Amino acid sequence: AQKITQTQPGMFVQEKEAVTLDCTYDTSDPSYGLFWYKQPSSGEMIFLIYQGSYDQQNATEGRYSLNFQKARKSANLVISASQLGDSAMYFCAIINAGGTSYGKLTFGQGTILTVHP
Amino acid sequence: SAVISQKPSRDICQRGTSLTIQCQVDSQVTMMFWYRQQPGQSLTLIATANQGSEATYESGFVIDKFPISRPNLTFSTLTVSNMSPEDSSIYLCSVWNIEVHEQYFGPGTRLTVT
C-alpha cells in the first residue's frame, strides 16, 4: 500500500517570498511518480508538477520546483516569489507506475497555503 | 494537455434519488478514473473506468451504489444512486496521460444531498 503524509495543515507566507510545502511518502514499489496539485476554493484540481522515481534531476515548472530526496522519501514543493493567487489547498499524491494499481493516485491530506500581502 | 469537461458542475438533490455525472475528454485517453472529495477531506479513488468492460472499484465502493459506464475512449459517466446526505461531495473524473506522466482532472461536480 502507498501512503502520503503532509504534516502541515496550514502555512503562511508573505507575498514575494518563497515557501516549502512538505510531503513524505511510503511505497514498496520501485517505480512510482509524485504529483503536486493546487485546489483553489472553486474545487478544481490544477496539476502543478511531476517527479518520477527514476528521474535524476529535480522537476521544475516555472515558479514551482520539487525537492526530491529519494533516500528520505520526501518530495517537497517549493514555490518561489509567492503571489496572492497562490493561496489555495495543495495536495501531494503518489502514483503507482505498474501492477494492479497502475495509474491510481493516493493523496495526502493537503496543506492550506495563505499568502499575505 | 487534455481538456476535460464535467456535467453538471453542481446540483442539489433529494435523498433517495440518483444523479448521473458526465465526463468528456477532448482526446482519446487510455485510463480514466473517478474520485470523491468529501467536505474538508482529501480525494479518494472510487473506481477505474474501463472502456468496454466493467469498472474496477476500490475498497468501500460498490457498483450498485456507483455504477460507471465508459462506452468509448473519450467519455464516461458516474451515477450516484439512492443518495443520502453522506454522498454530498465533489466528484471528479481524471485522465492519465502515460506518455507525459500527467494526470489531469475535470472541473468537478459539487453535489449536495438534502
mmCIF file of C-alpha atoms in Angstrom:
data_model
loop_
_atom_site.group_PDB
_atom_site.id
_atom_site.type_symbol
_atom_site.label_atom_id
_atom_site.label_comp_id
_atom_site.label_asym_id
_atom_site.label_seq_id
_atom_site.Cartn_x
_atom_site.Cartn_y
_atom_site.Cartn_z
ATOM 1 C CA ALA A 1 0.000 0.000 0.000
ATOM 2 C CA GLN A 2 1.098 3.534 -0.686
ATOM 3 C CA LYS A 3 0.844 6.438 1.687
ATOM 4 C CA ILE A 4 1.368 10.188 1.515
ATOM 5 C CA THR A 5 1.890 12.338 4.601
ATOM 6 C CA GLN A 6 1.552 16.103 4.621
ATOM 7 C CA THR A 7 2.318 17.305 8.128
ATOM 8 C CA GLN A 8 1.493 20.985 7.654
ATOM 9 C CA PRO A 9 -2.261 21.588 7.860
ATOM 10 C CA GLY A 10 -1.698 25.282 7.173
ATOM 11 C CA MET A 11 1.142 27.514 6.054
ATOM 12 C CA PHE A 12 1.506 31.267 5.827
ATOM 13 C CA VAL A 13 3.892 33.181 3.597
ATOM 14 C CA GLN A 14 4.489 36.798 2.750
ATOM 15 C CA GLU A 15 3.937 37.854 -0.826
ATOM 16 C CA LYS A 16 7.098 37.571 -2.968
ATOM 17 C CA GLU A 17 8.793 35.190 -0.540
ATOM 18 C CA ALA A 18 9.460 31.506 -1.121
ATOM 19 C CA VAL A 19 7.646 28.731 0.720
ATOM 20 C CA THR A 20 8.201 24.995 1.074
ATOM 21 C CA LEU A 21 5.331 22.553 1.477
ATOM 22 C CA ASP A 22 6.345 19.223 2.945
ATOM 23 C CA CYS A 23 5.435 15.787 1.628
ATOM 24 C CA THR A 24 6.724 12.381 2.638
ATOM 25 C CA TYR A 25 5.691 9.115 1.066
ATOM 26 C CA ASP A 26 5.806 5.423 1.618
ATOM 27 C CA THR A 27 5.725 2.788 -1.083
ATOM 28 C CA SER A 28 7.211 -0.618 -1.728
ATOM 29 C CA ASP A 29 7.135 -0.184 -5.492
ATOM 30 C CA PRO A 30 10.422 0.658 -7.217
ATOM 31 C CA SER A 31 8.653 2.612 -9.953
ATOM 32 C CA TYR A 32 6.366 5.433 -8.937
ATOM 33 C CA GLY A 33 5.640 9.090 -9.528
ATOM 34 C CA LEU A 34 4.904 12.046 -7.322
ATOM 35 C CA PHE A 35 2.470 14.827 -8.140
ATOM 36 C CA TRP A 36 1.546 18.152 -6.666
ATOM 37 C CA TYR A 37 -1.855 19.696 -7.269
ATOM 38 C CA LYS A 38 -3.357 23.053 -6.344
ATOM 39 C CA GLN A 39 -7.009 23.263 -5.383
ATOM 40 C CA PRO A 40 -8.458 26.770 -5.110
ATOM 41 C CA SER A 41 -11.789 27.410 -3.441
ATOM 42 C CA SER A 42 -13.562 26.661 -6.736
ATOM 43 C CA GLY A 43 -12.723 22.996 -6.205
ATOM 44 C CA GLU A 44 -10.852 22.275 -9.427
ATOM 45 C CA MET A 45 -7.618 20.303 -9.233
ATOM 46 C CA ILE A 46 -4.776 22.037 -11.036
ATOM 47 C CA PHE A 47 -1.739 19.946 -11.968
ATOM 48 C CA LEU A 48 1.490 21.674 -10.910
ATOM 49 C CA ILE A 49 4.446 19.338 -11.196
ATOM 50 C CA TYR A 50 5.501 15.698 -11.563
ATOM 51 C CA GLN A 51 8.610 13.783 -10.420
ATOM 52 C CA GLY A 52 9.357 10.237 -11.481
ATOM 53 C CA SER A 53 11.172 7.901 -9.124
ATOM 54 C CA TYR A 54 13.952 7.349 -11.646
ATOM 55 C CA ASP A 55 14.371 10.985 -12.602
ATOM 56 C CA GLN A 56 17.870 12.149 -11.743
ATOM 57 C CA GLN A 57 17.092 15.835 -11.606
ATOM 58 C CA ASN A 58 14.507 17.645 -9.536
ATOM 59 C CA ALA A 59 11.478 18.723 -11.530
ATOM 60 C CA THR A 60 10.806 22.407 -12.137
ATOM 61 C CA GLU A 61 7.821 24.183 -13.695
ATOM 62 C CA GLY A 62 8.065 27.946 -13.659
ATOM 63 C CA ARG A 63 7.856 29.099 -10.017
ATOM 64 C CA TYR A 64 7.335 25.543 -8.817
ATOM 65 C CA SER A 65 10.127 23.125 -8.057
ATOM 66 C CA LEU A 66 10.125 19.764 -6.404
ATOM 67 C CA ASN A 67 12.819 18.960 -3.871
ATOM 68 C CA PHE A 68 13.013 15.193 -4.332
ATOM 69 C CA GLN A 69 15.059 13.286 -1.749
ATOM 70 C CA LYS A 70 14.573 9.631 -2.556
ATOM 71 C CA ALA A 71 16.513 8.236 0.392
ATOM 72 C CA ARG A 72 14.387 10.272 2.771
ATOM 73 C CA LYS A 73 11.219 9.528 0.793
ATOM 74 C CA SER A 74 10.346 13.179 0.627
ATOM 75 C CA ALA A 75 9.030 15.293 -2.237
ATOM 76 C CA ASN A 76 8.659 18.840 -1.001
ATOM 77 C CA LEU A 77 7.138 21.545 -3.189
ATOM 78 C CA VAL A 78 8.935 24.872 -3.320
ATOM 79 C CA ILE A 79 7.010 27.896 -4.556
ATOM 80 C CA SER A 80 9.222 30.869 -5.283
ATOM 81 C CA ALA A 81 8.108 34.505 -5.317
ATOM 82 C CA SER A 82 4.682 33.776 -3.819
ATOM 83 C CA GLN A 83 1.685 35.585 -5.220
ATOM 84 C CA LEU A 84 -1.715 36.297 -3.691
ATOM 85 C CA GLY A 85 -3.226 33.920 -6.226
ATOM 86 C CA ASP A 86 -1.188 31.068 -4.765
ATOM 87 C CA SER A 87 -3.498 30.958 -1.755
ATOM 88 C CA ALA A 88 -5.159 27.559 -2.021
ATOM 89 C CA MET A 89 -5.090 23.977 -0.817
ATOM 90 C CA TYR A 90 -2.109 21.963 -2.053
ATOM 91 C CA PHE A 91 -2.133 18.192 -2.374
ATOM 92 C CA CYS A 92 0.780 15.830 -2.765
ATOM 93 C CA ALA A 93 -0.018 12.498 -4.430
ATOM 94 C CA ILE A 94 1.788 9.327 -5.417
ATOM 95 C CA ILE A 95 1.050 7.219 -8.446
ATOM 96 C CA ASN A 96 1.911 3.600 -8.996
ATOM 97 C CA ALA A 97 3.674 3.127 -12.301
ATOM 98 C CA GLY A 98 2.979 -0.581 -12.539
ATOM 99 C CA GLY A 99 0.964 -3.516 -11.297
ATOM 100 C CA THR A 100 -2.724 -3.629 -10.476
ATOM 101 C CA SER A 101 -2.669 -0.110 -9.047
ATOM 102 C CA TYR A 102 -1.322 1.380 -12.245
ATOM 103 C CA GLY A 103 -2.348 4.983 -12.726
ATOM 104 C CA LYS A 104 -4.152 5.313 -9.394
ATOM 105 C CA LEU A 105 -3.381 8.335 -7.255
ATOM 106 C CA THR A 106 -3.097 8.260 -3.474
ATOM 107 C CA PHE A 107 -3.399 11.719 -1.937
ATOM 108 C CA GLY A 108 -2.143 13.319 1.221
ATOM 109 C CA GLN A 109 -4.421 15.347 3.478
ATOM 110 C CA GLY A 110 -3.358 18.630 1.971
ATOM 111 C CA THR A 111 -1.833 21.901 3.145
ATOM 112 C CA ILE A 112 -3.715 25.192 3.077
ATOM 113 C CA LEU A 113 -1.399 27.951 1.917
ATOM 114 C CA THR A 114 -2.253 31.556 2.696
ATOM 115 C CA VAL A 115 -0.249 34.319 1.057
ATOM 116 C CA HIS A 116 -0.270 37.645 2.910
ATOM 117 C CA PRO A 117 0.205 40.956 1.064
ATOM 118 C CA SER B 1 -2.770 18.588 -22.057
ATOM 119 C CA ALA B 2 -6.232 17.066 -22.215
ATOM 120 C CA VAL B 3 -9.282 19.283 -21.769
ATOM 121 C CA ILE B 4 -11.880 17.665 -19.559
ATOM 122 C CA SER B 5 -15.442 18.813 -19.013
ATOM 123 C CA GLN B 6 -17.981 17.594 -16.495
ATOM 124 C CA LYS B 7 -21.732 17.969 -16.325
ATOM 125 C CA PRO B 8 -23.384 19.116 -14.189
ATOM 126 C CA SER B 9 -20.993 21.455 -12.410
ATOM 127 C CA ARG B 10 -23.175 21.369 -9.325
ATOM 128 C CA ASP B 11 -26.517 20.019 -8.204
ATOM 129 C CA ILE B 12 -28.752 19.827 -5.178
ATOM 130 C CA CYS B 13 -30.615 16.546 -4.953
ATOM 131 C CA GLN B 14 -33.110 14.966 -2.635
ATOM 132 C CA ARG B 15 -32.426 11.917 -0.550
ATOM 133 C CA GLY B 16 -33.237 8.648 -2.317
ATOM 134 C CA THR B 17 -32.777 9.968 -5.854
ATOM 135 C CA SER B 18 -29.935 9.315 -8.305
ATOM 136 C CA LEU B 19 -27.663 11.632 -10.266
ATOM 137 C CA THR B 20 -25.569 10.835 -13.321
ATOM 138 C CA ILE B 21 -22.377 12.821 -13.847
ATOM 139 C CA GLN B 22 -20.807 13.024 -17.285
ATOM 140 C CA CYS B 23 -17.126 13.365 -18.087
ATOM 141 C CA GLN B 24 -15.996 14.288 -21.595
ATOM 142 C CA VAL B 25 -12.361 14.452 -22.773
ATOM 143 C CA ASP B 26 -11.231 16.219 -25.938
ATOM 144 C CA SER B 27 -8.880 13.387 -26.937
ATOM 145 C CA GLN B 28 -8.728 9.627 -26.645
ATOM 146 C CA VAL B 29 -7.254 8.503 -23.345
ATOM 147 C CA THR B 30 -6.464 5.065 -22.099
ATOM 148 C CA MET B 31 -7.163 5.494 -18.423
ATOM 149 C CA MET B 32 -9.991 7.354 -16.732
ATOM 150 C CA PHE B 33 -10.742 7.472 -13.058
ATOM 151 C CA TRP B 34 -13.456 8.775 -10.728
ATOM 152 C CA TYR B 35 -12.600 10.364 -7.388
ATOM 153 C CA ARG B 36 -14.671 11.660 -4.498
ATOM 154 C CA GLN B 37 -13.785 14.510 -2.183
ATOM 155 C CA GLN B 38 -15.967 14.763 0.878
ATOM 156 C CA PRO B 39 -16.199 18.159 2.610
ATOM 157 C CA GLY B 40 -12.900 19.148 4.201
ATOM 158 C CA GLN B 41 -11.261 15.910 3.119
ATOM 159 C CA SER B 42 -8.739 14.718 0.599
ATOM 160 C CA LEU B 43 -9.541 12.874 -2.612
ATOM 161 C CA THR B 44 -10.381 9.191 -2.608
ATOM 162 C CA LEU B 45 -10.437 6.979 -5.670
ATOM 163 C CA ILE B 46 -13.832 5.436 -6.379
ATOM 164 C CA ALA B 47 -13.044 3.357 -9.449
ATOM 165 C CA THR B 48 -11.183 2.972 -12.704
ATOM 166 C CA ALA B 49 -13.476 3.378 -15.702
ATOM 167 C CA ASN B 50 -12.591 0.674 -18.222
ATOM 168 C CA GLN B 51 -13.561 1.098 -21.841
ATOM 169 C CA GLY B 52 -15.880 -1.664 -22.972
ATOM 170 C CA SER B 53 -15.883 -3.547 -19.690
ATOM 171 C CA GLU B 54 -16.995 -3.235 -16.095
ATOM 172 C CA ALA B 55 -15.335 -0.626 -13.923
ATOM 173 C CA THR B 56 -12.809 -1.658 -11.283
ATOM 174 C CA TYR B 57 -13.926 -0.462 -7.851
ATOM 175 C CA GLU B 58 -11.799 0.393 -4.843
ATOM 176 C CA SER B 59 -12.449 -0.993 -1.414
ATOM 177 C CA GLY B 60 -15.530 0.581 0.106
ATOM 178 C CA PHE B 61 -17.200 1.393 -3.206
ATOM 179 C CA VAL B 62 -19.668 -0.900 -4.984
ATOM 180 C CA ILE B 63 -21.211 -0.988 -8.413
ATOM 181 C CA ASP B 64 -24.792 -0.854 -7.149
ATOM 182 C CA LYS B 65 -24.120 2.480 -5.466
ATOM 183 C CA PHE B 66 -21.767 3.985 -8.057
ATOM 184 C CA PRO B 67 -22.439 2.451 -11.470
ATOM 185 C CA ILE B 68 -19.952 3.630 -14.093
ATOM 186 C CA SER B 69 -20.069 3.456 -17.851
ATOM 187 C CA ARG B 70 -17.344 4.089 -20.402
ATOM 188 C CA PRO B 71 -18.637 3.472 -23.904
ATOM 189 C CA ASN B 72 -15.553 4.894 -25.669
ATOM 190 C CA LEU B 73 -12.121 6.413 -25.046
ATOM 191 C CA THR B 74 -13.371 9.988 -24.555
ATOM 192 C CA PHE B 75 -16.487 9.666 -22.382
ATOM 193 C CA SER B 76 -17.564 8.234 -19.040
ATOM 194 C CA THR B 77 -20.452 8.565 -16.624
ATOM 195 C CA LEU B 78 -20.706 8.049 -12.883
ATOM 196 C CA THR B 79 -24.097 7.585 -11.252
ATOM 197 C CA VAL B 80 -24.584 8.200 -7.566
ATOM 198 C CA SER B 81 -27.574 6.026 -6.670
ATOM 199 C CA ASN B 82 -30.092 6.203 -3.845
ATOM 200 C CA MET B 83 -28.382 9.266 -2.450
ATOM 201 C CA SER B 84 -28.072 10.190 1.197
ATOM 202 C CA PRO B 85 -26.605 13.351 2.777
ATOM 203 C CA GLU B 86 -23.329 11.447 3.254
ATOM 204 C CA ASP B 87 -22.936 11.446 -0.532
ATOM 205 C CA SER B 88 -22.569 15.230 -0.527
ATOM 206 C CA SER B 89 -19.127 15.661 -2.079
ATOM 207 C CA ILE B 90 -17.196 16.907 -5.040
ATOM 208 C CA TYR B 91 -16.930 14.190 -7.692
ATOM 209 C CA LEU B 92 -14.023 14.463 -10.118
ATOM 210 C CA CYS B 93 -13.002 12.493 -13.152
ATOM 211 C CA SER B 94 -9.390 12.282 -14.185
ATOM 212 C CA VAL B 95 -7.365 11.034 -17.121
ATOM 213 C CA TRP B 96 -3.853 9.627 -17.064
ATOM 214 C CA ASN B 97 -1.583 10.586 -19.929
ATOM 215 C CA ILE B 98 1.032 7.891 -19.742
ATOM 216 C CA GLU B 99 3.381 9.394 -22.309
ATOM 217 C CA VAL B 100 3.972 12.653 -20.456
ATOM 218 C CA HIS B 101 3.280 11.433 -16.925
ATOM 219 C CA GLU B 102 0.447 13.834 -16.325
ATOM 220 C CA GLN B 103 -2.882 13.160 -14.713
ATOM 221 C CA TYR B 104 -5.498 15.823 -15.274
ATOM 222 C CA PHE B 105 -8.776 16.400 -13.534
ATOM 223 C CA GLY B 106 -12.097 17.658 -14.711
ATOM 224 C CA PRO B 107 -13.544 20.741 -13.016
ATOM 225 C CA GLY B 108 -15.605 18.581 -10.654
ATOM 226 C CA THR B 109 -19.272 18.193 -9.815
ATOM 227 C CA ARG B 110 -20.309 19.640 -6.479
ATOM 228 C CA LEU B 111 -23.190 17.528 -5.160
ATOM 229 C CA THR B 112 -25.358 18.427 -2.192
ATOM 230 C CA VAL B 113 -27.927 15.930 -0.945
ATOM 231 C CA THR B 114 -30.736 17.221 1.233
#
